[in-house]
Coordinates of C-alpha atoms in Angstrom, one line a residue:
Chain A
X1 CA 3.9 12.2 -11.7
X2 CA 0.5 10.2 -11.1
X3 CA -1.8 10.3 -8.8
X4 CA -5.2 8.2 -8.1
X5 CA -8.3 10.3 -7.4
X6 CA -10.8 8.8 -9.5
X7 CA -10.9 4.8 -10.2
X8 CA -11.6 6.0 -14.1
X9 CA -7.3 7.4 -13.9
X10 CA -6.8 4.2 -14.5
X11 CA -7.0 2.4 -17.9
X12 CA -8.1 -1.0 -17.5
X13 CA -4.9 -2.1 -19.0
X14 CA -3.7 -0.4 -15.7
X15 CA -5.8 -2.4 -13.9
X16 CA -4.9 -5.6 -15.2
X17 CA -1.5 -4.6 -14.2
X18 CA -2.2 -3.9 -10.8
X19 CA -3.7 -7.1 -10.2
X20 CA -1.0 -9.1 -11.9
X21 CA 1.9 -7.1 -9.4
X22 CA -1.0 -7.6 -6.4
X23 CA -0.7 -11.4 -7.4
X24 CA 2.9 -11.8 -7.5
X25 CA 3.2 -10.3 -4.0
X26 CA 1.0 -13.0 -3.1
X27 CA 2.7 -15.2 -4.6
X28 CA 6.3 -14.1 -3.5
X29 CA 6.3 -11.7 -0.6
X30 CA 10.1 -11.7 0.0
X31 CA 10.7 -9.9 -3.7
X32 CA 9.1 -6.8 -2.7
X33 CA 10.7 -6.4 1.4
X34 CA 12.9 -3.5 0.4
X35 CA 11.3 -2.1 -3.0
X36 CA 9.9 1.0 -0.6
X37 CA 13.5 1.6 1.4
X38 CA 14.0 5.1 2.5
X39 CA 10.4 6.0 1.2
X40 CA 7.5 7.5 3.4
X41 CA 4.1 7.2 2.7
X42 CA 1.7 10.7 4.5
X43 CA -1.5 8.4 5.2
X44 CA -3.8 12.0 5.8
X45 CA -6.8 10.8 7.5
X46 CA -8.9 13.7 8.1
X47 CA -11.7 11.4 9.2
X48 CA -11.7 8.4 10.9
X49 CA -10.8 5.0 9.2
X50 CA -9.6 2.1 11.0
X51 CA -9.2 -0.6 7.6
X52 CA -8.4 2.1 5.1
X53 CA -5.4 4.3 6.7
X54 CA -3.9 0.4 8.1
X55 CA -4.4 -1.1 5.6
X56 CA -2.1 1.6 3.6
X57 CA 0.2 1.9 6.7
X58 CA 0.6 -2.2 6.2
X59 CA 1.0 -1.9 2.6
X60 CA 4.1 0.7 2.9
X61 CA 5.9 -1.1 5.6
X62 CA 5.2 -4.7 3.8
X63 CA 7.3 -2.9 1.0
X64 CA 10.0 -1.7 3.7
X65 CA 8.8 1.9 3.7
X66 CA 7.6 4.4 6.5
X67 CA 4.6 6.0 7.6
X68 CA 3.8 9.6 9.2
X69 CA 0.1 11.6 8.8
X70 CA -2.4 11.8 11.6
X71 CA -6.0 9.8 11.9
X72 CA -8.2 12.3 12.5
X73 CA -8.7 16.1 11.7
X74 CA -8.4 17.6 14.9
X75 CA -4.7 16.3 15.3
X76 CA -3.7 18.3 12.6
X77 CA -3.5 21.6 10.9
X78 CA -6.9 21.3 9.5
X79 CA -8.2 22.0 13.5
X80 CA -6.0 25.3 12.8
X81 CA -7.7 26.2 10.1
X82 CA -5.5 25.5 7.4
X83 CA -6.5 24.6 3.8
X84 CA -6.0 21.2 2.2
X85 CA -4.0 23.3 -0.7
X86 CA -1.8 24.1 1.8
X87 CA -2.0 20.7 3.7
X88 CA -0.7 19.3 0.3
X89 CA 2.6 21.6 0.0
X90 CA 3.8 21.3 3.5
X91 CA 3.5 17.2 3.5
X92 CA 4.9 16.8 -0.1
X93 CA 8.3 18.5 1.8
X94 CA 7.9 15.2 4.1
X95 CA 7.0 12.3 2.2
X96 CA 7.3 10.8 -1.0
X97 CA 3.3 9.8 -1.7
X98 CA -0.4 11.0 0.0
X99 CA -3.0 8.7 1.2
X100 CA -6.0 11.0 1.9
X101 CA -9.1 10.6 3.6
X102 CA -11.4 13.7 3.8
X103 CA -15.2 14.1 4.9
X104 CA -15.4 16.9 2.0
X105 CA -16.3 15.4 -1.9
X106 CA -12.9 16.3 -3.8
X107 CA -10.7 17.0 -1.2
X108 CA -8.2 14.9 -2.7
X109 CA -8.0 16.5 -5.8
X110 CA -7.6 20.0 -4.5
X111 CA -4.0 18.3 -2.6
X112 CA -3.4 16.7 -6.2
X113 CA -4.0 20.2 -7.8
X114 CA -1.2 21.2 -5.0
X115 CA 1.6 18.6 -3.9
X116 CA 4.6 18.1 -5.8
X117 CA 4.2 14.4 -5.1
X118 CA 1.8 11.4 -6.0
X119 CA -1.9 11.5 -3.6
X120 CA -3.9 8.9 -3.4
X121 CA -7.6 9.0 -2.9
X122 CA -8.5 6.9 0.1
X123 CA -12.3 8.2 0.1
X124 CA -13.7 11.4 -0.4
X125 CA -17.4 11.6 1.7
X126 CA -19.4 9.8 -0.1
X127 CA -18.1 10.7 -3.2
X128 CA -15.1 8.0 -4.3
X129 CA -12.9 5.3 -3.0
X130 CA -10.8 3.8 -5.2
X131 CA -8.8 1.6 -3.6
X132 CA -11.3 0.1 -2.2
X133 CA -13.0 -0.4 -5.6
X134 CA -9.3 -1.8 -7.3
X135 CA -9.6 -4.5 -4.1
X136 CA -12.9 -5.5 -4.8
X137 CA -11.6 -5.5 -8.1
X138 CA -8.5 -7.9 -7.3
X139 CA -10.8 -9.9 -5.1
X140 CA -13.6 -10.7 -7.6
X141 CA -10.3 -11.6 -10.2
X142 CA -8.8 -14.5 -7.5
X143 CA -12.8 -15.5 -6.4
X144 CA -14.2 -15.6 -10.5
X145 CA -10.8 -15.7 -12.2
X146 CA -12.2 -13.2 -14.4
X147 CA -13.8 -9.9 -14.5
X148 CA -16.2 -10.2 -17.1
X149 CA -19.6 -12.5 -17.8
X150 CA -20.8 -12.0 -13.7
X151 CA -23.8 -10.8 -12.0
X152 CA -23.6 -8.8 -9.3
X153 CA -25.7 -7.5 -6.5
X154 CA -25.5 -4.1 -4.6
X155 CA -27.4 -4.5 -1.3
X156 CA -28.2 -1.3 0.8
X157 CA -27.0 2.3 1.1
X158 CA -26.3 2.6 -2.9
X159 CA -27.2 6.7 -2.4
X160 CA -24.0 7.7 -1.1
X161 CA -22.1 4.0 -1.0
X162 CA -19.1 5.7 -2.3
X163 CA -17.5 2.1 -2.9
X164 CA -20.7 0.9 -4.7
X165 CA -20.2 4.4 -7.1
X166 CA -16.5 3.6 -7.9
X167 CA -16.7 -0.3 -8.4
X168 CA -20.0 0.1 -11.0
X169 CA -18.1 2.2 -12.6
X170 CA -15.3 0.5 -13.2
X171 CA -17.3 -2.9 -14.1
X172 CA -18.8 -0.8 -16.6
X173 CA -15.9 -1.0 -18.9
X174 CA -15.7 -4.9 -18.5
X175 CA -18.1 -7.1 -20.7
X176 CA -21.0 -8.8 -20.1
X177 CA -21.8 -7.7 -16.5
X178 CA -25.1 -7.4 -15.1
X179 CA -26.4 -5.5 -12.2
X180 CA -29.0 -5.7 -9.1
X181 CA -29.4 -2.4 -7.1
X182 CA -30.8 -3.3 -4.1
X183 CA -31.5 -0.7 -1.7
X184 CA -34.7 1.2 0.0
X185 CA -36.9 4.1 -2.2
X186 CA -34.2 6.7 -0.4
X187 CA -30.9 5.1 -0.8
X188 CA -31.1 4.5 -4.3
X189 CA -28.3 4.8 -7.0
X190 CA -28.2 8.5 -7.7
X191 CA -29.0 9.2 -11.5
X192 CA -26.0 10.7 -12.5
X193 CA -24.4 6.8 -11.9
X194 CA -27.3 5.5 -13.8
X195 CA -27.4 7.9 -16.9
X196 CA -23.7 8.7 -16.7
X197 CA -22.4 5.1 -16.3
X198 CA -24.6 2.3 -16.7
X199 CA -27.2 3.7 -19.4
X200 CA -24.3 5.5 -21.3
X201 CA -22.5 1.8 -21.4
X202 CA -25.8 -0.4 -22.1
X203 CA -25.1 -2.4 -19.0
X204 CA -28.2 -4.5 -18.2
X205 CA -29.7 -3.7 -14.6
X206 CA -32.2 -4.4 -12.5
X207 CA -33.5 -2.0 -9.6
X208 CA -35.5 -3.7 -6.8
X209 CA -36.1 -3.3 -2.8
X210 CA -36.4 -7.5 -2.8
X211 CA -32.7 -9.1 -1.5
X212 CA -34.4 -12.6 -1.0
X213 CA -36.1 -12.4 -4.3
X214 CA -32.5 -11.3 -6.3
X215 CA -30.1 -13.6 -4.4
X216 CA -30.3 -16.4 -6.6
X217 CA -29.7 -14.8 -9.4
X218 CA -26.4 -13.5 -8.2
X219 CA -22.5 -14.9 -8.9
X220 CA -21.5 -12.2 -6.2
X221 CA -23.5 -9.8 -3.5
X222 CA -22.0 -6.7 -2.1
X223 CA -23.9 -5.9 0.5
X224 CA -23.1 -2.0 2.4
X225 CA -23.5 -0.1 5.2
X226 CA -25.8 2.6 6.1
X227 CA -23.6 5.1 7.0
X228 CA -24.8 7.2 9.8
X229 CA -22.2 9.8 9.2
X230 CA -23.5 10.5 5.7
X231 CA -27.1 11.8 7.1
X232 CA -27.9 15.2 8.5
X233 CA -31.0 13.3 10.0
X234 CA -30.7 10.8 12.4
X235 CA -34.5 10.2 12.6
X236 CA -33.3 8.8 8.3
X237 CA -30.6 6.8 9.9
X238 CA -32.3 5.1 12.2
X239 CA -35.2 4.0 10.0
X240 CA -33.1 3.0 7.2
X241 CA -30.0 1.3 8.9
X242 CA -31.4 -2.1 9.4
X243 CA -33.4 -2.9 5.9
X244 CA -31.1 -5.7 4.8
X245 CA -29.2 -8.0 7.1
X246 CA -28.1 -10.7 5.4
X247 CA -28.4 -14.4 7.6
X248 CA -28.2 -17.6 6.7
X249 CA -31.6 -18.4 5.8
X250 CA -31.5 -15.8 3.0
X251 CA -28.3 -17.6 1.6
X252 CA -31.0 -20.5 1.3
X253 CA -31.7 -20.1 -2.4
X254 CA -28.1 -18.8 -3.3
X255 CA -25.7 -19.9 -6.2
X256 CA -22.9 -21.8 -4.6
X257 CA -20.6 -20.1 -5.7
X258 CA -21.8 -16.8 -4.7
X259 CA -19.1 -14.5 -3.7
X260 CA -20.3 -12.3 -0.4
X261 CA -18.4 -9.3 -0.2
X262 CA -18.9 -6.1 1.4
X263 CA -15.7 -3.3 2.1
X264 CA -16.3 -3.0 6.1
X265 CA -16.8 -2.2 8.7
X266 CA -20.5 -3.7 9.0
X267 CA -22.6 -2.7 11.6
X268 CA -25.7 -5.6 11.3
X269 CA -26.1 -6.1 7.8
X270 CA -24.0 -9.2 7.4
X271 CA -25.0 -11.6 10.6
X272 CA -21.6 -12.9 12.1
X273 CA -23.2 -16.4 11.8
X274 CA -22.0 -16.2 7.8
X275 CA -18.8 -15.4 8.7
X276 CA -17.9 -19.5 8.4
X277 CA -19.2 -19.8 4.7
X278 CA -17.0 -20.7 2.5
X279 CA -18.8 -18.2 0.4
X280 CA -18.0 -15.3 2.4
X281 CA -14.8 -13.2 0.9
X282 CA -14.9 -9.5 2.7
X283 CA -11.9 -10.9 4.9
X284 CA -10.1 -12.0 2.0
X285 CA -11.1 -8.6 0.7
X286 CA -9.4 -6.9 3.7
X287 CA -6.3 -8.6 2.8
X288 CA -6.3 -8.2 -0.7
X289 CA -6.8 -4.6 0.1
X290 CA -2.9 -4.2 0.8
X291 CA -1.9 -6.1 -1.6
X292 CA -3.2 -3.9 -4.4
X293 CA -2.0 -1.1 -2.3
X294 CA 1.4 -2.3 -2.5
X295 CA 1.4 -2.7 -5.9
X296 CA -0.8 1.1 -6.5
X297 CA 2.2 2.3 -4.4
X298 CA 5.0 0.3 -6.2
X299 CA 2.9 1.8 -9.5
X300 CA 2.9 5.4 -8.1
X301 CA 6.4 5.8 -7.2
X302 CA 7.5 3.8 -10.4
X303 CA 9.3 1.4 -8.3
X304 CA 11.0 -1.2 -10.2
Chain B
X1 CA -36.9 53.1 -30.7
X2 CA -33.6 54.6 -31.3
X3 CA -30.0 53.6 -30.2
X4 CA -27.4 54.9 -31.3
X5 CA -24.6 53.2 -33.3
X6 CA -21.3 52.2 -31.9
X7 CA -17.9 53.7 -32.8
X8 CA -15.4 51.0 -31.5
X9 CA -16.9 48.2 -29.3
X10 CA -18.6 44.9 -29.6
X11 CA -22.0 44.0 -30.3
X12 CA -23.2 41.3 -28.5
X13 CA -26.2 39.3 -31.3
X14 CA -28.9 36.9 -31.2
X15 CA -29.3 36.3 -27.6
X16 CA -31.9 33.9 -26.8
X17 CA -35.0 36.4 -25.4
X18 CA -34.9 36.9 -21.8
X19 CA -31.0 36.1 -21.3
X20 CA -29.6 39.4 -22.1
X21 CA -30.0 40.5 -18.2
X22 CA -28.2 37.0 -17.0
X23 CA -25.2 38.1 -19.3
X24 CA -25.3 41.8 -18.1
X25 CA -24.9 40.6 -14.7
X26 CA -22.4 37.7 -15.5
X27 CA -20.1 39.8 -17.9
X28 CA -20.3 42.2 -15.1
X29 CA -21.0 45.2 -17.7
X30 CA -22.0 47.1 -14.8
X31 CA -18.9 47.8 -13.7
X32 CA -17.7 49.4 -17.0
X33 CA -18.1 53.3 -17.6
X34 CA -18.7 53.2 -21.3
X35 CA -22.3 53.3 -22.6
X36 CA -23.9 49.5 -22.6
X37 CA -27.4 49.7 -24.1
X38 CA -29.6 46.2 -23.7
X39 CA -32.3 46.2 -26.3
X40 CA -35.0 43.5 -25.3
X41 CA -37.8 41.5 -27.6
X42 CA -36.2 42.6 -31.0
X43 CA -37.8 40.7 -34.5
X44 CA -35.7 38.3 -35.4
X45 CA -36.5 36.2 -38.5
X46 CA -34.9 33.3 -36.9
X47 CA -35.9 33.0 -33.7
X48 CA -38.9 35.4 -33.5
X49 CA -37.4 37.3 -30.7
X50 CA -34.0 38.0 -29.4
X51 CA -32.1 40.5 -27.3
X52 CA -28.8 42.6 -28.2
X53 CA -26.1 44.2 -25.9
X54 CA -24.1 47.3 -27.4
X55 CA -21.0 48.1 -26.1
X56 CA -19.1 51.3 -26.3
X57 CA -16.0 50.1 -25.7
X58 CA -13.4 47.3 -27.2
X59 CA -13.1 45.4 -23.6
X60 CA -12.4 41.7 -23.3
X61 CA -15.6 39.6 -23.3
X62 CA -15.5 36.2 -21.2
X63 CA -16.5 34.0 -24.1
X64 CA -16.5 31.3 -21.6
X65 CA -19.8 32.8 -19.9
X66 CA -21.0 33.6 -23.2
X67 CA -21.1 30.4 -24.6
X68 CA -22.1 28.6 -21.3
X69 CA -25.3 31.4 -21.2
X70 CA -26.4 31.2 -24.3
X71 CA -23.9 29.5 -26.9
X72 CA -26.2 30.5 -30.3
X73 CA -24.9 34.1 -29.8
X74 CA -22.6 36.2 -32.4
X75 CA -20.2 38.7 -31.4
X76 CA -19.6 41.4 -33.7
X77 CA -16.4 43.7 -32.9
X78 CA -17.0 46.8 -34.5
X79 CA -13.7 49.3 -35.3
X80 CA -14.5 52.6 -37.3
X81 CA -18.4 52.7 -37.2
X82 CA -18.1 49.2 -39.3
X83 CA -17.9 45.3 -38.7
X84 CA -14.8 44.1 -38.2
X85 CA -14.8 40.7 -37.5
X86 CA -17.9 38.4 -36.1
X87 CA -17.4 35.4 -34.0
X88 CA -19.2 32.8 -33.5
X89 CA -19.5 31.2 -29.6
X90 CA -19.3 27.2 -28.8
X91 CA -19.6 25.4 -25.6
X92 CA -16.8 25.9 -23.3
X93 CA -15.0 23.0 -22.5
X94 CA -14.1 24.1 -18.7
X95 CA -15.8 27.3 -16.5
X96 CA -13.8 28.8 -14.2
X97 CA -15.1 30.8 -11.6
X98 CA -18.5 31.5 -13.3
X99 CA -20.8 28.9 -11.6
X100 CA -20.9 27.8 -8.2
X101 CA -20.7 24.1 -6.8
X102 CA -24.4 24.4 -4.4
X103 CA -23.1 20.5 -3.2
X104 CA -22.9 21.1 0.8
X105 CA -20.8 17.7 0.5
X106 CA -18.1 19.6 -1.6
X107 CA -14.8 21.3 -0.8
X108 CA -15.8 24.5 -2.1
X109 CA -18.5 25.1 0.2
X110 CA -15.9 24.9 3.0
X111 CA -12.9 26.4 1.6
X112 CA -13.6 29.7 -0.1
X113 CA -10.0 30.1 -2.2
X114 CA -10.8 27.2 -4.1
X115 CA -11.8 27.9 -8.0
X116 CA -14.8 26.6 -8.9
X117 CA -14.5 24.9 -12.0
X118 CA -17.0 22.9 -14.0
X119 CA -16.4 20.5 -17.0
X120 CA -18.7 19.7 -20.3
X121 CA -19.9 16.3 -19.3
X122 CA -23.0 16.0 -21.7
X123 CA -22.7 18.1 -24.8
X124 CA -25.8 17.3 -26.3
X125 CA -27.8 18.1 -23.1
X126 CA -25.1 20.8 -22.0
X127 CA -24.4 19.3 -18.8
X128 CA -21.2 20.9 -16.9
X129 CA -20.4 18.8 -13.5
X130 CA -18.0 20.1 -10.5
X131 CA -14.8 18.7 -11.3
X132 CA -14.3 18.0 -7.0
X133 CA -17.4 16.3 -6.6
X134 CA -19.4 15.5 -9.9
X135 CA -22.1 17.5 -9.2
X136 CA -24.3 18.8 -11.9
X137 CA -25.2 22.3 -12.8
X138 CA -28.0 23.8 -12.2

């Protein structure tokens, strides 16, 4: 049995697989109606999440499945005090697969270390986010047609961007990838990404505070959110939440062929007025987000 | 100074000055009733100085917490008065319940039942990380 906690579970081999079954659902939607039938999917949202936990409820009942969990913590056990080991047992009597979603770093893994059935990670605090990083993934394949020989831009909270962790990791085992980490003094990458992933795999990067000044180097620009629930100081959060908002004058200079992306929801750092470039993919990367679901699912509960 | 020698037990060699108190406390050799005798700032030819733990007793060492502590110490079981066998101590692979994930972020500071377990990220630097949340040991 397999679970996904950590974008590294998967081999890139893994990957590539992914994204070919996430690109013959495209392609043929009407194979994979009943692949799921009389399977449940326990989306386990302990915090709120409007794309993630419908974006998995989508992704089940595209593939003729059902859905039962909760959205938020105080609708279930959790508000009773109940632990997420326990959590873990009781749901894998319901359902065949776990989509989690927990405020606490490794939350998932402790219901991997406990269910009797596959668990997704659907973001741990600011700690991972996997399927988020395999739809970025799928969506830089269909924009670049590749995943190698890119630059890439990370624009704003890259301190506890849990997205922005889990997608530089993974590029780090593709070839010829260079990276700008764009972000205030206080939201930069922490150092165990650095030393642990993009020293220990010689991948060239740059670390500046200047968006304007890297955007025309980039082939794509993820720009992120400031999360105000990651702060314990909102005095932080207001200072820092409005840094970077991309308009269209700073697309002035840009490639064009730049991929935008960013994994939603924004608040103001992507100005609605961009939402009509053709260079702007983080609604395409909203859809492509259940099709890779579909297929994780499909991969999970070695479906046929 | 005189201590004297051990009957049956384990002698506990060439720990890095200064750490023999951090193993006392960690090996939880106060909670044995057998003499335990910590000699402190002994010549070593090696090293200049190290500290020894005597143990009157054959009890079951964590070698985990040995070798996370201090992983240049020997062991030496003694049986009869003489040497039986001497061990040598590596880096553990995994700790279990020996360190203590300080993350506020993580699951263990919220649910207590959880085992704390760290992994050997970094060999060369001996870096263990939080196998929940990737945090680094302090």
């Amino acid at each position: 049995m397999r679970s996904l906690i950590n974008i590294t579970d998967l081999s890139v081999e893994e990957i590539e697989e992914l994204i070919s079954v996430a690109n013959d659902i495209i392609a043929n939607p009407e194979k994979y109606r009943e692949k799921c039938r009389y399977k449940k999917l326990a989306a386990l949202f302990f915090e709120p999440s409007t794309r993630t936990r419908l974006s998995f409820e989508a992704a089940m009942l595209e593939l003729g499945g059902s859905v039962l969990g909760f959205s938020e913590a105080q609708s279930s056990s959790a508000a009773k005090g109940e632990s997420v080991a326990d959590t873990a047992k009781t749901v894998s009597c319901y359902a065949d697969i776990i989509a989690m979603r927990h405020p606490k770093e490794g939350a998932p893994m402790v219901a991997m270390m406990n269910a009797s059935i596959p668990v997704i990670n659907a973001g741990d605090g600011g700690h991972n986010h996997p399927t988020q990083t395999l739809t970025d993934l799928l969506t830089i394949s269909r924009e670049k047609g590749s995943l190698n020989n890119f630059t890439i831009g990370f624009c704003g909270d890259l301190k506890f961007g849990r997205t922005v962790h889990s997608l530089i990791t993974a590029l780090s085992r593709y070839e010829n990838i260079k990276i700008y980490l764009i972000s205030p003094e206080e939201l930069k990458l922490p150092s165990y990404v650095k030393n642990d992933v993009l020293k220990k795999n010689n991948i060239e990067y740059i670390q500046t505070t200047n968006l304007e000044e890297a955007i025309p180097n980039l082939d794509i620009l993820y720009m992120t959110r400031v999360q105000r629930e990651r702060f314990f100081n909102e005095e932080d959060y207001l200072r820092l939440k409005d840094r970077y908002i991309l308009t269209p004058e700073k697309l002035i200079g840009a490639k064009e062929d730049l991929c935008i992306m960013h994994p939603l929801p924004r608040v103001n750092e992507i100005s609605p007025s961009i939402d009509n470039d053709k260079r702007a993919c983080y609604f395409k990367q909203v859809l492509n987000g259940k099709f890779i679901r579909m297929a994780l699912i499909l991969k999970l509960l070695e479906v046929e | 100074m005189k201590i004297d020698s051990i009957k049956n037990g384990i002698v506990i060699d060439h720990i890095s000055a200064g750490n023999s108190l951090k193993l006392y406390q960690l090996l939880k050799l106060d909670e044995l009733d057998c003499s335990v005798a910590i000699i402190k700032n002994v010549s070593s030819a090696k090293t200049g100085k190290k500290d020894i733990i005597k143990i009157d007793a054959d009890i079951n060492i964590d070698m985990d917490i040995l070798g996370y502590v201090d992983p240049d110490v020997t062991i030496n079981i003694i049986k009869d008065g003489k040497v039986f066998e001497k061990a040598k101590i590596d880096l553990p692979e995994t700790l279990r319940n020996v360190i203590f994930c300080k993350n506020p972020r993580c699951i263990t500071s919220v649910e207590n039942e959880i085992e704390h377990i760290f992994k050997l990220s970094d060999r060369t630097n001996r870096v263990y990380r939080c196998v929940y949340c990737e945090t680094k040991a302090n």
